[in-house]
XYZ file of C-alpha atoms in Angstrom:
286
model
C 107.475 88.675 92.141
C 110.803 91.316 91.228
C 110.870 93.585 93.446
C 111.528 97.938 92.396
C 112.877 100.685 94.546
C 115.358 103.402 94.406
C 117.776 104.430 97.846
C 116.479 107.444 97.190
C 113.527 106.875 98.880
C 114.385 106.584 102.631
C 116.139 110.687 101.818
C 113.687 112.085 100.170
C 110.092 113.470 100.727
C 110.661 113.753 104.627
C 107.531 113.819 106.972
C 108.344 114.726 110.214
C 106.890 112.939 112.900
C 104.434 111.558 110.171
C 103.387 107.318 110.277
C 104.430 108.383 107.464
C 108.286 108.172 107.443
C 111.246 107.884 105.376
C 111.731 104.705 107.839
C 109.240 102.598 105.662
C 111.308 101.429 102.566
C 114.303 101.244 104.824
C 113.628 99.104 106.832
C 111.508 96.930 103.538
C 115.109 97.487 101.932
C 116.992 95.830 104.303
C 115.396 92.671 103.753
C 114.842 92.484 100.354
C 117.017 92.264 96.972
C 115.735 94.723 94.619
C 116.284 96.985 91.006
C 116.405 100.359 90.676
C 113.113 102.270 88.901
C 114.057 105.318 87.563
C 111.588 108.972 87.693
C 108.256 109.240 85.712
C 107.619 112.467 83.683
C 105.752 115.131 83.406
C 103.610 113.124 80.711
C 103.356 110.545 82.615
C 101.766 112.036 85.336
C 99.090 114.091 83.161
C 97.817 111.249 82.056
C 96.379 111.010 85.343
C 96.445 114.853 86.743
C 95.843 118.382 85.979
C 99.173 120.988 85.617
C 98.088 122.501 88.289
C 98.421 119.887 90.317
C 101.832 119.196 88.270
C 102.943 122.384 89.248
C 101.839 123.040 93.047
C 103.644 120.363 94.021
C 107.117 121.248 91.807
C 106.742 124.197 93.487
C 104.875 124.176 96.933
C 106.143 124.122 100.951
C 105.061 123.145 103.457
C 101.742 121.284 104.168
C 98.883 121.046 101.745
C 96.499 119.248 104.095
C 96.476 117.828 107.794
C 97.635 114.985 106.943
C 100.637 116.154 103.785
C 103.398 117.758 103.634
C 104.958 119.391 100.696
C 108.875 119.580 100.960
C 111.680 120.911 98.723
C 112.509 117.199 98.363
C 108.598 116.342 97.707
C 108.331 116.295 94.181
C 111.292 114.150 93.396
C 109.600 111.509 95.493
C 106.345 112.004 93.714
C 108.461 110.612 90.545
C 110.570 108.806 91.303
C 107.337 106.676 92.738
C 105.312 107.140 89.637
C 108.613 105.982 87.849
C 108.956 103.135 90.225
C 104.823 101.828 89.605
C 105.514 102.090 86.097
C 108.755 99.617 86.523
C 106.844 96.811 88.381
C 104.180 97.147 84.994
C 106.993 96.416 83.222
C 108.642 93.173 84.849
C 105.165 91.652 86.352
C 106.599 92.699 89.782
C 106.407 94.745 93.294
C 107.671 98.035 93.696
C 108.344 99.425 96.915
C 107.902 102.711 96.791
C 106.801 106.850 99.508
C 104.429 108.491 99.205
C 101.566 106.029 98.487
C 99.193 107.381 96.063
C 95.889 106.252 96.411
C 94.770 108.916 97.636
C 95.663 112.250 95.212
C 92.864 112.903 93.471
C 93.194 114.463 89.375
C 93.708 118.002 91.073
C 94.720 117.562 94.942
C 97.449 115.861 97.099
C 96.272 115.048 99.965
C 96.249 111.783 102.635
C 99.837 111.142 102.323
C 98.850 111.029 98.175
C 100.805 113.003 96.464
C 100.236 111.286 92.491
C 99.178 108.617 92.763
C 101.223 105.807 91.140
C 99.585 102.711 90.989
C 97.426 105.402 88.325
C 100.077 106.748 86.734
C 100.996 102.806 86.598
C 97.707 102.093 84.235
C 97.895 104.931 82.261
C 101.635 104.294 80.811
C 100.499 100.579 80.408
C 97.608 101.700 78.068
C 99.667 104.175 76.727
C 103.139 103.020 75.882
C 101.977 98.499 75.418
C 98.719 98.905 74.603
C 96.371 97.828 76.951
C 93.597 98.175 76.617
C 91.779 97.128 79.772
C 94.006 96.869 83.023
C 91.872 95.937 86.634
C 93.249 97.887 90.277
C 92.911 95.981 92.858
C 93.336 98.060 95.918
C 92.719 96.285 99.137
C 94.416 99.672 101.422
C 92.767 99.529 104.506
C 91.022 102.972 103.311
C 89.576 103.758 100.414
C 91.073 104.825 97.400
C 88.910 107.833 95.951
C 91.669 108.874 94.547
C 92.259 106.532 91.541
C 88.522 106.258 91.586
C 87.557 110.037 91.480
C 90.717 109.770 87.728
C 89.064 106.253 86.327
C 85.758 107.981 87.178
C 83.404 107.075 84.265
C 86.472 104.896 81.881
C 85.192 101.814 80.984
C 88.348 100.672 79.982
C 90.160 100.854 83.742
C 88.290 98.657 86.788
C 88.414 100.091 90.031
C 87.591 97.205 92.638
C 88.738 98.375 96.686
C 87.773 96.894 100.154
C 88.113 99.406 102.942
C 86.842 99.938 106.391
C 83.623 101.858 105.905
C 82.733 104.292 107.941
C 86.469 105.702 107.725
C 88.569 108.618 106.478
C 88.391 109.268 103.964
C 84.918 109.664 103.832
C 83.977 107.832 100.444
C 83.395 104.853 98.883
C 80.310 103.949 100.879
C 77.595 100.794 99.448
C 76.719 103.481 97.930
C 79.239 104.413 95.587
C 79.170 101.592 92.200
C 79.285 101.539 89.090
C 79.955 99.390 85.465
C 83.888 99.395 86.365
C 83.367 100.854 90.267
C 83.743 98.128 92.786
C 82.864 98.882 96.315
C 83.511 96.634 98.664
C 82.973 98.681 102.805
C 83.604 96.405 105.438
C 82.886 97.583 109.372
C 86.095 97.216 111.579
C 86.811 94.750 113.565
C 85.992 92.138 109.822
C 89.010 90.237 110.412
C 89.971 86.959 108.193
C 87.058 85.130 107.638
C 84.774 88.037 106.396
C 87.348 89.473 104.737
C 88.759 86.798 103.022
C 84.340 86.377 102.374
C 84.070 89.500 101.017
C 87.296 88.601 98.642
C 85.039 86.238 96.711
C 83.035 89.277 95.258
C 86.005 90.945 93.914
C 86.951 88.333 92.608
C 84.155 87.756 89.921
C 83.944 91.504 89.456
C 87.898 91.331 88.095
C 86.846 88.054 86.596
C 83.991 89.450 84.877
C 85.881 92.534 83.462
C 88.593 89.822 82.264
C 91.782 92.538 81.804
C 95.009 92.442 79.631
C 96.588 93.475 83.609
C 95.915 93.631 86.853
C 97.426 96.127 89.341
C 97.845 95.715 93.270
C 97.326 98.742 95.825
C 98.668 97.071 98.187
C 98.594 98.754 101.429
C 99.166 96.343 104.780
C 97.166 98.962 106.597
C 94.560 96.793 107.686
C 96.813 94.280 109.459
C 95.991 93.699 112.864
C 99.322 95.557 114.105
C 98.842 98.767 112.336
C 98.088 101.938 114.654
C 95.413 103.502 112.357
C 92.722 100.983 111.415
C 90.761 98.139 112.650
C 90.773 95.678 110.397
C 92.194 92.815 112.066
C 94.297 90.804 109.262
C 96.743 88.414 110.130
C 99.627 88.157 107.900
C 98.812 84.819 106.038
C 95.744 86.740 104.331
C 98.569 88.423 103.143
C 99.912 85.805 101.134
C 95.967 84.740 100.410
C 94.894 87.619 98.641
C 98.237 87.488 96.313
C 97.793 84.682 95.638
C 94.497 85.316 94.381
C 94.876 88.131 92.615
C 98.683 86.072 90.496
C 95.708 84.185 89.533
C 93.904 86.899 88.049
C 94.778 88.301 84.593
C 97.685 87.256 82.363
C 99.663 89.989 83.898
C 100.122 91.547 87.475
C 101.905 94.164 89.148
C 102.077 95.780 92.816
C 102.506 98.362 94.469
C 102.868 99.508 98.099
C 99.905 101.812 99.140
C 99.980 101.969 103.571
C 101.693 100.192 106.347
C 102.879 101.989 108.991
C 104.732 99.093 112.197
C 107.573 99.110 110.906
C 107.896 95.841 112.612
C 105.580 94.449 110.962
C 105.380 95.152 107.029
C 108.431 93.195 105.852
C 107.465 89.931 107.113
C 103.699 91.415 105.410
C 105.526 92.117 101.882
C 107.342 89.216 102.644
C 103.932 87.668 103.118
C 102.576 88.858 99.760
C 105.526 88.217 98.174
C 105.236 84.432 98.726
C 101.263 84.578 97.781
C 102.198 86.785 94.095
C 104.789 83.576 93.118
C 102.569 80.931 94.682
C 101.389 81.044 90.906
C 105.227 81.352 88.501
C 105.657 78.216 91.154
C 102.636 76.030 89.891
C 102.767 77.766 85.664
C 106.269 78.552 85.213
C 107.275 82.065 84.440
C 104.308 84.259 82.751
């Protein structure tokens, strides 16, 4: 699986002392070779977000909420992150990009997220590649309320999220379900065995939906070493999740979401890459 990124992610959208910092991408680009991406266009963004949000991010400076800052380079970074996700779909690759996206709602940036890159990539695939059914599998430790909001009621996009609950942002509880929506809330301390058991429900839902493309919102903040959550997963679980995800659709791509321990993040991404690559090793190129 090719990695897609850009050196500019290491300087754009400075966030001061926030966990979501330029260093997250810097440590990954030191470890992995990558293909450079181009930015998404305004048209790409507007398939998922309102014109008002697009213009606000273009012009705003300062804190949008307690977690989310908008600087003079945030708009550039967010477009580049969307472009990385699009390029990942084009190549069946893995986008190493920031800021993350899955909390960004149609009309609101929040939770470190500006534009929802995985949603932008899904809509691009439908508009530009002519794909019909797209599934999004979100294993970030936080619920992707933005992705859920953008695709609410859309029969062509299945959203499946496994996340710690109750937890930020407070959504994704057991009663939030739909025809193309599956939330799997998990208690703090769930650990490897409980998580993998819950993942079976995610696999079953995606297989029933039979997508032409699976996009993975690949957060690594459910790891035991992450400072922001308590699901307590091991490194090896991410290898297993990626391996299983690789078997769920004819096309698979991934987009980095959370993961805030700079010491563990490169190893976690490497584990996921090994998992995604195991399908190619066993079945040949797709």
